[in-house]
XYZ file of C-alpha atoms in Angstrom:
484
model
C 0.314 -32.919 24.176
C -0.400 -30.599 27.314
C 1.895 -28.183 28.533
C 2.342 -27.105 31.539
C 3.050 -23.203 32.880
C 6.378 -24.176 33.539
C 6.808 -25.932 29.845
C 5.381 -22.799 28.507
C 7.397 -20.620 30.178
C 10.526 -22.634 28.577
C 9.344 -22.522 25.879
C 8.681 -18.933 25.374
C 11.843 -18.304 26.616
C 13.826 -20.315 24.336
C 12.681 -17.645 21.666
C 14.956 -14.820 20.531
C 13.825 -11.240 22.646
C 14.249 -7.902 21.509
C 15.869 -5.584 24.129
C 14.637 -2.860 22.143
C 10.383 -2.202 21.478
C 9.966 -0.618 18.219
C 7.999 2.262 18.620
C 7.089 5.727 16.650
C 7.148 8.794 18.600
C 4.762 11.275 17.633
C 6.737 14.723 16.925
C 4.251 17.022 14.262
C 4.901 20.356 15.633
C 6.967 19.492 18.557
C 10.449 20.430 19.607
C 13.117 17.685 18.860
C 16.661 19.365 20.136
C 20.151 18.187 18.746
C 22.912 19.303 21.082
C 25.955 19.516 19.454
C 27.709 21.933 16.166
C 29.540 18.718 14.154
C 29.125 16.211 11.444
C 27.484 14.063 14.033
C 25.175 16.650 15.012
C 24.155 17.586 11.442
C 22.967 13.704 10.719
C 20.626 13.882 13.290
C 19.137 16.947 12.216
C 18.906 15.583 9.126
C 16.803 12.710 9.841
C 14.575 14.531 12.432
C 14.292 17.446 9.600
C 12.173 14.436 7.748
C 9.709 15.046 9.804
C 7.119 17.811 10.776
C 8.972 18.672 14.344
C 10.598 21.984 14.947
C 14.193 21.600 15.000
C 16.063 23.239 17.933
C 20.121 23.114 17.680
C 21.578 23.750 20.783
C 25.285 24.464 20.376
C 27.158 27.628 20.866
C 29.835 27.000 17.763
C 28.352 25.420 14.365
C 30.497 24.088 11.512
C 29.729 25.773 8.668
C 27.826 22.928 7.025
C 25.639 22.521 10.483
C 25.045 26.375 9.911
C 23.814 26.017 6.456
C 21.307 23.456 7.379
C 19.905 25.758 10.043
C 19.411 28.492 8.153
C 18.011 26.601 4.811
C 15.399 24.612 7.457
C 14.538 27.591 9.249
C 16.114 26.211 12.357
C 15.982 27.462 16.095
C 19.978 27.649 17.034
C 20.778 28.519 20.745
C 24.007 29.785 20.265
C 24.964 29.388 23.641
C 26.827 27.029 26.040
C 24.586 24.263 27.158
C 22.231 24.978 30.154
C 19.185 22.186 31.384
C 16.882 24.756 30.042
C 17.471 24.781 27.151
C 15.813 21.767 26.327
C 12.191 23.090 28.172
C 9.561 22.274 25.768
C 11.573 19.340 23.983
C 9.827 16.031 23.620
C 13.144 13.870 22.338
C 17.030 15.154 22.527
C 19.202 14.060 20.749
C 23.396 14.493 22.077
C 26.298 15.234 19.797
C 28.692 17.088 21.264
C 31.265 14.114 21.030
C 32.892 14.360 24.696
C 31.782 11.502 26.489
C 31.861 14.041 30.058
C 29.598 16.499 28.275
C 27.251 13.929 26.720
C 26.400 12.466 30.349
C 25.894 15.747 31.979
C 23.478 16.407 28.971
C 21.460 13.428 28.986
C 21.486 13.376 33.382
C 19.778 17.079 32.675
C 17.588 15.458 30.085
C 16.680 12.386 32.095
C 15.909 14.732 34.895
C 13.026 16.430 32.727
C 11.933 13.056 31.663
C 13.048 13.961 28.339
C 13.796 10.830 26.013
C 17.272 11.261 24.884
C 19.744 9.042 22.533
C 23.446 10.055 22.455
C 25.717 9.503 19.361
C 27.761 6.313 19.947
C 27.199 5.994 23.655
C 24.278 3.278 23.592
C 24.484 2.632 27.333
C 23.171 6.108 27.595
C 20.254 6.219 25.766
C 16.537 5.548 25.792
C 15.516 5.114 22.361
C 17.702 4.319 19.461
C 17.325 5.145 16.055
C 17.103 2.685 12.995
C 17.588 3.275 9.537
C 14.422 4.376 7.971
C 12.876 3.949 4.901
C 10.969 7.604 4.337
C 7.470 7.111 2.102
C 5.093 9.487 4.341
C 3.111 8.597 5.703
C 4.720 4.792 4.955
C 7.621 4.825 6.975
C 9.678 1.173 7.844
C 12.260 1.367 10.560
C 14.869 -1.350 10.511
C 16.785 -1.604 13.580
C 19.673 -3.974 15.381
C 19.885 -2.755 18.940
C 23.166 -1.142 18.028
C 24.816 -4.368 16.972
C 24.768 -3.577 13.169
C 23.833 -0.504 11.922
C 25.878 -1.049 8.739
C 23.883 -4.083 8.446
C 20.300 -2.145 8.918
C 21.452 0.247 6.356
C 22.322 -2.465 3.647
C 18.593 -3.698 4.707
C 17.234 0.012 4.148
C 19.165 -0.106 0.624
C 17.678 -3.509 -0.384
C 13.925 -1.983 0.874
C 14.495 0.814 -0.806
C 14.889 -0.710 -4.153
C 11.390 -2.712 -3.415
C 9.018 0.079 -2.984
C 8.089 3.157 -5.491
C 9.439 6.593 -4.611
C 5.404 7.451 -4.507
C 4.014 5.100 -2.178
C 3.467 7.553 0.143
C 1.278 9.718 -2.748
C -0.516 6.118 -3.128
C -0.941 6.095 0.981
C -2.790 10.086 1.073
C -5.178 8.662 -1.761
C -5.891 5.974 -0.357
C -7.359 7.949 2.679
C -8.906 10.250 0.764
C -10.950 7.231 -1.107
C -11.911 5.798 2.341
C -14.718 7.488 3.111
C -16.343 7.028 -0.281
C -15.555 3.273 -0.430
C -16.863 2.531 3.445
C -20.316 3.780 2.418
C -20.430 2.051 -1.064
C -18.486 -1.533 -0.681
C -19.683 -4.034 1.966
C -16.968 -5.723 4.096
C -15.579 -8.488 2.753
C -14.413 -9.541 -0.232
C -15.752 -6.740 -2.469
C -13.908 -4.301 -0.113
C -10.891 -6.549 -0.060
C -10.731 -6.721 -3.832
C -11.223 -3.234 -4.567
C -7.756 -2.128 -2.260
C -5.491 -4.909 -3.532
C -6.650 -3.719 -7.042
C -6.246 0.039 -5.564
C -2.691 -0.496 -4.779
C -1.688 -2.730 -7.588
C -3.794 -1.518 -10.382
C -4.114 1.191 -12.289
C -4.732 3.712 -9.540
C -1.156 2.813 -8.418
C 0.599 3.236 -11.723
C -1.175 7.050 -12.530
C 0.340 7.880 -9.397
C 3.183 6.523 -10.385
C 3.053 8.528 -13.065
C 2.176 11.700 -11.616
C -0.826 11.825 -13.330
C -4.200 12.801 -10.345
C -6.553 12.581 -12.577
C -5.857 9.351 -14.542
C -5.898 7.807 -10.592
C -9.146 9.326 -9.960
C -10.726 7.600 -13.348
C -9.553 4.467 -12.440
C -10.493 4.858 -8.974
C -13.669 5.249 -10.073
C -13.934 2.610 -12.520
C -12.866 0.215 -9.756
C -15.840 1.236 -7.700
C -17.874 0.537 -10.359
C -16.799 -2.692 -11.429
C -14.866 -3.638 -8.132
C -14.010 -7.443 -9.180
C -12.827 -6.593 -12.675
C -9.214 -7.525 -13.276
C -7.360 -5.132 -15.970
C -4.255 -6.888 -17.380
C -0.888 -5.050 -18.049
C 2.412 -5.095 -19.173
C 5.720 -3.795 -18.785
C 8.546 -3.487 -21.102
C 11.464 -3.852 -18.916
C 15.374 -3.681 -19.741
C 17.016 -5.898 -17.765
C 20.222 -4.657 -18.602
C 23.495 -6.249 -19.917
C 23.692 -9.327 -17.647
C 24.657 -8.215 -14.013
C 22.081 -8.454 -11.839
C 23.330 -4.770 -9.759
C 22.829 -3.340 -12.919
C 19.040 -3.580 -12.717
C 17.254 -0.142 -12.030
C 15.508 -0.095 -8.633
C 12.118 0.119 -11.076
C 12.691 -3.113 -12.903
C 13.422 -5.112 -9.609
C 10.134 -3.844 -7.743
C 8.383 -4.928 -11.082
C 9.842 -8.168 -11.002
C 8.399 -8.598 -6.999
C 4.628 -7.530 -8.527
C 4.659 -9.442 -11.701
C 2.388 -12.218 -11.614
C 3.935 -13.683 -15.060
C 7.800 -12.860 -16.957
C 8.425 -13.175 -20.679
C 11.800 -13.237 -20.911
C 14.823 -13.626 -23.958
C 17.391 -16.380 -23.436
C 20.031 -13.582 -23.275
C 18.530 -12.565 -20.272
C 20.573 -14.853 -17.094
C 19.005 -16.582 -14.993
C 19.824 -14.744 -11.874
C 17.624 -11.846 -13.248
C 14.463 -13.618 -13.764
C 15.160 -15.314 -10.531
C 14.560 -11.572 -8.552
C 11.133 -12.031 -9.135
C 8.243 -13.179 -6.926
C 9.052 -16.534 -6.097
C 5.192 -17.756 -7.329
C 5.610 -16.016 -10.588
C 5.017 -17.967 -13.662
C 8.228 -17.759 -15.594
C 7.707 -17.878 -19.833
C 10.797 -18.335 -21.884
C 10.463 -16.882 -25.557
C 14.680 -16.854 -25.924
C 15.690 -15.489 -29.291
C 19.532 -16.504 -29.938
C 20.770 -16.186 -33.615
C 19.902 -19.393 -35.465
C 17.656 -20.405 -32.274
C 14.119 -18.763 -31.791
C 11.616 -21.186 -29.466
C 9.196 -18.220 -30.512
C 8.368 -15.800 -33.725
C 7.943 -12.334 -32.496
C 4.436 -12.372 -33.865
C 3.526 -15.223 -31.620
C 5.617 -13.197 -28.379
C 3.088 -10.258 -29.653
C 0.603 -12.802 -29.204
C 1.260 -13.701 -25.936
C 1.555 -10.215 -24.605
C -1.887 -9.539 -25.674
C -3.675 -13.146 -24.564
C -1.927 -12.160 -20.730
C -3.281 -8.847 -20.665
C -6.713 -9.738 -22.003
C -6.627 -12.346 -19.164
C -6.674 -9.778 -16.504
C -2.409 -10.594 -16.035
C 0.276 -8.347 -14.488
C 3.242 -9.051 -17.367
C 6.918 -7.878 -17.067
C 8.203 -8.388 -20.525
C 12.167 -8.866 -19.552
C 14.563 -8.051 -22.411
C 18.008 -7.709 -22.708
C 19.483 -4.504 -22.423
C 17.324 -1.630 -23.075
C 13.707 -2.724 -24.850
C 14.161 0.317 -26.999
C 17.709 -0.400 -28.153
C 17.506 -3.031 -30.979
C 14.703 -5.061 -28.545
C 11.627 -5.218 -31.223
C 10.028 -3.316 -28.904
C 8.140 -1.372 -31.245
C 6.128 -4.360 -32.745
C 5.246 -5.165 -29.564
C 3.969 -2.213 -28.297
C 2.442 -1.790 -31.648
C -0.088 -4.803 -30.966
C -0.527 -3.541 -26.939
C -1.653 -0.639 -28.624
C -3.812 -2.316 -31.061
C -5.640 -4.374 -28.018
C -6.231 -1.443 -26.243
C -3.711 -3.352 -23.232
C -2.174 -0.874 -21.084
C 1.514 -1.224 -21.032
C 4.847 0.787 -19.828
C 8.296 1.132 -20.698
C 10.877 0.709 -17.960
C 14.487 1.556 -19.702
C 17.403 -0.767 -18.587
C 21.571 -0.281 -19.308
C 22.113 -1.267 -22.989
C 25.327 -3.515 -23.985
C 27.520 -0.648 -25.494
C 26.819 1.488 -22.309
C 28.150 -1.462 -19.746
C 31.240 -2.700 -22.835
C 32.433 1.027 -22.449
C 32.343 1.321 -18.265
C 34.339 -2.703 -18.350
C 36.622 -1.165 -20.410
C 37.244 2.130 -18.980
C 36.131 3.533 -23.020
C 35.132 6.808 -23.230
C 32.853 6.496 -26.097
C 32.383 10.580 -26.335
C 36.366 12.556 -25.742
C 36.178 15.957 -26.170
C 38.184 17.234 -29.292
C 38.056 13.545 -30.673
C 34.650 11.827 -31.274
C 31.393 14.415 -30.470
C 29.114 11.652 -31.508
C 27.778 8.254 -30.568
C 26.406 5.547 -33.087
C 24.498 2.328 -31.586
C 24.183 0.360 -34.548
C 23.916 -3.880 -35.876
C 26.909 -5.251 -38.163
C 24.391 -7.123 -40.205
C 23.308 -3.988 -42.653
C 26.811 -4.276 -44.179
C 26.193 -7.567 -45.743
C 24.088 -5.277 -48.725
C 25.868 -3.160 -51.455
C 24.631 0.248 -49.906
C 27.174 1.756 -47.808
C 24.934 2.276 -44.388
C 24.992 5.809 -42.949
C 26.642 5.244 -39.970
C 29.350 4.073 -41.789
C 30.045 7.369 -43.014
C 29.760 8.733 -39.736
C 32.636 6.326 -38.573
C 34.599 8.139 -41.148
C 33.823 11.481 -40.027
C 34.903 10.226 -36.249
C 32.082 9.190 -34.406
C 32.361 6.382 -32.277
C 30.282 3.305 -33.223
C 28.762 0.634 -31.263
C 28.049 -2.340 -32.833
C 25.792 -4.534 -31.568
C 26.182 -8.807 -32.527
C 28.828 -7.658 -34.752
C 31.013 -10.816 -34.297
C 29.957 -12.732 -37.365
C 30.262 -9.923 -39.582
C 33.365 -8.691 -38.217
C 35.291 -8.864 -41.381
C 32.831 -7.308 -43.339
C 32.277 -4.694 -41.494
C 35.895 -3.965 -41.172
C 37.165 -4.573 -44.885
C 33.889 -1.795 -46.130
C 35.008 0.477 -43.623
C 38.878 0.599 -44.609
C 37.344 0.900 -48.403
C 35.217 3.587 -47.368
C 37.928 5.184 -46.182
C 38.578 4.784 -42.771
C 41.992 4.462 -41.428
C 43.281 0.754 -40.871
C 44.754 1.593 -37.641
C 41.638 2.759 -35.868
C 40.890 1.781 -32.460
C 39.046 -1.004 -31.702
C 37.605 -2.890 -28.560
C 35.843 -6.089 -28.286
C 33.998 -6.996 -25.356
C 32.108 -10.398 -24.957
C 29.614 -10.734 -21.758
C 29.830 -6.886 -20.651
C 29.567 -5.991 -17.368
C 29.360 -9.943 -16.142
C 31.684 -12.010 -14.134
C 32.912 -13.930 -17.010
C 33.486 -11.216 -19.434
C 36.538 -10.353 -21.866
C 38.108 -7.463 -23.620
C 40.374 -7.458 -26.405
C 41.615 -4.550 -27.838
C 43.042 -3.964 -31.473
C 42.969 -2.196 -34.671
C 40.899 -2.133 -37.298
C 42.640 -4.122 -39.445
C 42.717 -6.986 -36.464
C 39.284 -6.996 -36.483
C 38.344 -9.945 -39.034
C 40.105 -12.160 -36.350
C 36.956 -11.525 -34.310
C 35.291 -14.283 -36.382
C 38.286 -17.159 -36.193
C 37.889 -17.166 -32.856
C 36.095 -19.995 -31.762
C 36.408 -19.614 -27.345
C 33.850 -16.712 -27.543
C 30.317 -17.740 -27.271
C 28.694 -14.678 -25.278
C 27.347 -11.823 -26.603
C 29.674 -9.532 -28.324
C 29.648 -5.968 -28.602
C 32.951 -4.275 -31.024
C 33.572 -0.379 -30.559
C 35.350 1.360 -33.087
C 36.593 4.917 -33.408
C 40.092 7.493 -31.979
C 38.055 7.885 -28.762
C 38.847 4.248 -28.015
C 42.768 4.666 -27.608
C 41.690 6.309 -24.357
C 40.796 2.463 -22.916
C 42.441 1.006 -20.430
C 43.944 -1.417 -23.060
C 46.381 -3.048 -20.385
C 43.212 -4.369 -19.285
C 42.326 -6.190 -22.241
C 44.073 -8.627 -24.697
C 45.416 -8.241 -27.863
C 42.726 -9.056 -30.230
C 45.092 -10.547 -32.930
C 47.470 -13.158 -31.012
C 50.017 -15.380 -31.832
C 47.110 -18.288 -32.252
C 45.118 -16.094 -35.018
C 46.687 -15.091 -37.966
C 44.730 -13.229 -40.964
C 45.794 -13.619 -44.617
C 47.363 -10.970 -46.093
C-alpha cells in the first residue's frame, strides 16, 4: 500500500506530540540565578546546586533555611531588591518570589536579555520546565509531563531510582577512561560490543559497586584479554518477609539483571515476578515435610550456573543469613572458585514486630534480642537462649508453631513466668496476615489451631505488653481450650 503526502501527513498527525523538547542545557561554570528568599526558592537551588553552575540568589530577605544553603554552597546572594541587572551574566533564571505581579516583571526583564527563565507554578510563563531527575553523573534521566503531573514524574523518578546502582555514574567515568585503550585494541563489532556489555554487567561493574578501583581495573583487564569469556555469578538475595515494598532497592535491580532465579516456595510469587521478564525462573521450594530439592543438590545448582558463564540471584526468604542455609551455600561458591555476593533482605521477626507495633528492645525492660528456631527444644538440653528468655530478653522464634507447646511448657519449667507476653504473627508484613496476642501459658493453643497455614513467627518476652494488642486477637478463644 502507497501513501500519499496527504495520508502521511494524517498519519503522523494522529500520533501523540510533545509540546515540550527535552533538552540538557549546558551550565559547568555558568551562572544559574534563583530569584526569590522561600521554600520555593530553596528547591530550585537545590536541584541546580547538583550541578557544576555557580549559584546566584537574588533576593533581598532569605529564610533562614535559604540562608544556610547559601552559605554551606558558597553561594553568590544579592541581597538587594530585584533590578534587570542583576541577572547579567546568567544563562537560565529561575523565579520564586511567589507574587504572580513580581514573577512577570522578572521573567519580561529576563526575556528581554534572552535569558531562559521558568517560574514556580506559573507554566504559561516559562521557557523550559524542569522534570524530575534521576542524578548518576554523568548518567542523568529526566522524566517530565509538561506540567500535567509532576507527582506522577516523581513516582516515575522513585520507581527509576530503585532500578539503577547509586554508582553508575563511577561505572560511566571508567568507562571513559577505558575508551581509549579499548578503541586501539578491539575491532568494531562484536568483540567491541561484547567487551562493554560484559564491562557494565560483569565484574568491572560489581568492584565498582563495591568501591573497590583496583579489583575493576583487574577485571578490566582480564576482559581485554579474553574479551568473549563469560564469568558466571551469584547473588544471595533476601527477599524479605513476603511484601513485595519490602524489597531493598538492591535486590529489585538484581532481579532486572539476573539472567536465572533460584528461589524457596516461601518466597510469593509477586517477588520473583519483579524480575526480567526473559529470566529463567528455578523453583527449589523447601516447606516443612515438602523439599522438591536437597540443599546439596541447590549447592549443586549454584555452582553448574556459575560455571556456565550465568548471572544467578539466589532469592530466599527473609534475610539469607538469618536461618537461610546460606552458609553451605556459599561454602561450595567458595569451593568452585564462583564469585558470589550477599544482598541482606528484612527477616520475619523484624516485619512480625513493625505489623504489630512490638517493640522487641524497651528500654528498662528487655536490652536484648534473640532470633532463634523452636525445634532445638525437642532435646533434653535446655538451649541457651532459653535462659536468656529468663533473664528478659526478647525472643524470636522462627517456625515455632509446631513446637509451640514445647517450647512453652520448658520455658515455664525453666522458670519463666506463665503470664509472659506473647505475640503470634502468621504471614508478617503481607496482606493476609494475623496477630494474636496472649500469654505464655496460651501458647500451646498455637498448635490446635488448624486455620493457620502461613508462616508463623511467636515473640515472647515483658517488652511485648507494649503491642498494640487491640490490634490482634486473643490467642486462646472461646473455640480452643487447653487441658488443664
Amino acid at each position: 500500500m502507497t501513501l500519499s503526502k496527504k495520508d502521511n501527513a494524517v498519519s503522523y498527525s494522529s500520533k501523540p506530540l510533545l509540546a515540550d523538547f527535552p533538552a540538557f542545557f549546558r551550565v559547568s561554570e555558568e551562572v544559574v540565578a534563583v530569584v526569590g528568599g522561600g521554600e520555593e526558592a530553596l528547591n530550585k537551588a537545590r536541584l541546580v546546586a547538583q550541578t557544576s553552575a555557580r549559584l546566584r540568589i537574588i533576593a533581598q530577605e532569605v529564610e533562614a533555611h535559604l540562608q544556610d544553603f547559601i552559605l554551606s554552597h558558597n553561594a553568590e546572594h544579592i541581597a538587594q531588591p530585584f533590578a534587570p541587572d542583576q541577572l547579567d551574566g546568567a544563562k537560565l533564571v529561575f523565579i520564586a518570589t511567589g507574587d504572580e505581579a513580581q514573577d512577570r516583571v522578572i521573567a519580561a526583564s529576563a526575556k528581554a536579555k534572552k535569558i531562559p527563565v521558568n517560574v514556580v507554578d506559573r507554566p504559561a510563563l516559562c521557557d523550559f520546565l524542569t522534570p524530575a531527575i534521576v542524578n548518576r553523573a554523568p548518567i542523568a534521566i529526566a522524566i517530565g509531563s509538561e506540567g500535567t503531573g509532576p507527582v506522577l514524574t516523581q513516582l516515575l523518578r522513585a520507581q527509576l531510582e530503585a532500578s539503577f546502582s547509586p554508582r553508575l555514574g563511577d561505572l560511566a567515568h571508567f568507562a571513559q577512561s577505558w575508551r581509549p585503550r579499548i578503541e586501539k585494541t578491539l575491532p568494531k563489532g562484536l568483540a567491541r560490543r561484547n567487551f562493554w556489555r560484559s564491562f557494565f554487567s560483569g565484574n568491572v561493574a560489581r568492584a565498582l559497586e563495591n568501591g573497590d578501583h583496583d579489583a575493576a581495573s583487574k577485571a578490566a583487564n582480564a576482559l581485554v584479554e579474553q574479551p568473549h569469556a563469560a564469568s558466571g555469578y551469584v547473588w544471595l538475595v533476601g527477599a524479605g518477609p513476603g511484601a513485595e515494598d519490602l524489597l531493598t532497592l538492591r535486590a529489585h535491580r538484581l532481579l532486572m539483571e539476573a539472567d536465572i532465579i533460584v528461589h524457596d516456595a516461601l518466597v510469593p510469587e509477586a517477588v520473583v515476578a519483579m524480575g526480567r521478564r526473559d529470566a529463567e525462573r528455578i523453583a527449589v521450594g523447601k516447606r516443612k515435610g515438602c523439599h522438591s530439592k536437597s540443599q546439596d543438590q541447590i549447592n549443586q545448582l549454584l555452582v553448574s550456573l556459575g560455571k556456565a558463564g550465568k548471572q544467578v540471584v539466589r532469592l530466599k526468604s527473609g534475610d539469607p543469613l538469618v536461618f537461610g542455609r546460606a552458609g553451605e551455600e556459599i561454602a561450595a561458591l567458595r569451593s568452585a572458585n564462583i564469585g558470589y555476593e550477599i544482598v541482606p533482605g528484612i527477616t520475619s521477626a523484624l516485619a512480625a514486630a513493625a505489623d504489630m507495633e512490638l517493640p522487641l528492645t524497651l528500654r528498662g525492660v528487655a536490652s536484648s534480642l534473640v532470633f532463634t528456631t523452636g525445634h532445638d527444644m525437642d532435646g533434653e538440653v535446655l538451649p541457651g537462649w532459653a535462659k536468656l528468655a529468663i533473664s528478659g530478653a526478647t525472643i524470636a522464634v522462627y517456625m515455632g508453631g509446631s513446637v509451640a507447646a514445647s517450647v512453652a511448657e520448658r520455658l515455664i519449667l525453666a522458670g519463666l513466668h506463665e503470664d509472659t507476653a506473647v505475640a503470634v504473627i502468621e504471614n508478617a508484613s503481607r496482606r493476609n496476615k494475623r496477630m494474636f496476642h496472649g500469654t505464655l501459658k496460651d501458647l500451646p493453643a498455637l498448635q490446635q489451631r488448624d486455620d493457620l497455614s502461613g508462616p508463623v513467627m511467636v515473640v515472647i518476652g515483658d517488652a511485648v505488653a507494649g503491642a498494640a494488642i487491640d490490634k490482634a486477637e486473643a490467642l486462646l478463644n472461646n473455640s480452643v481450650s487447653i487441658a488443664a
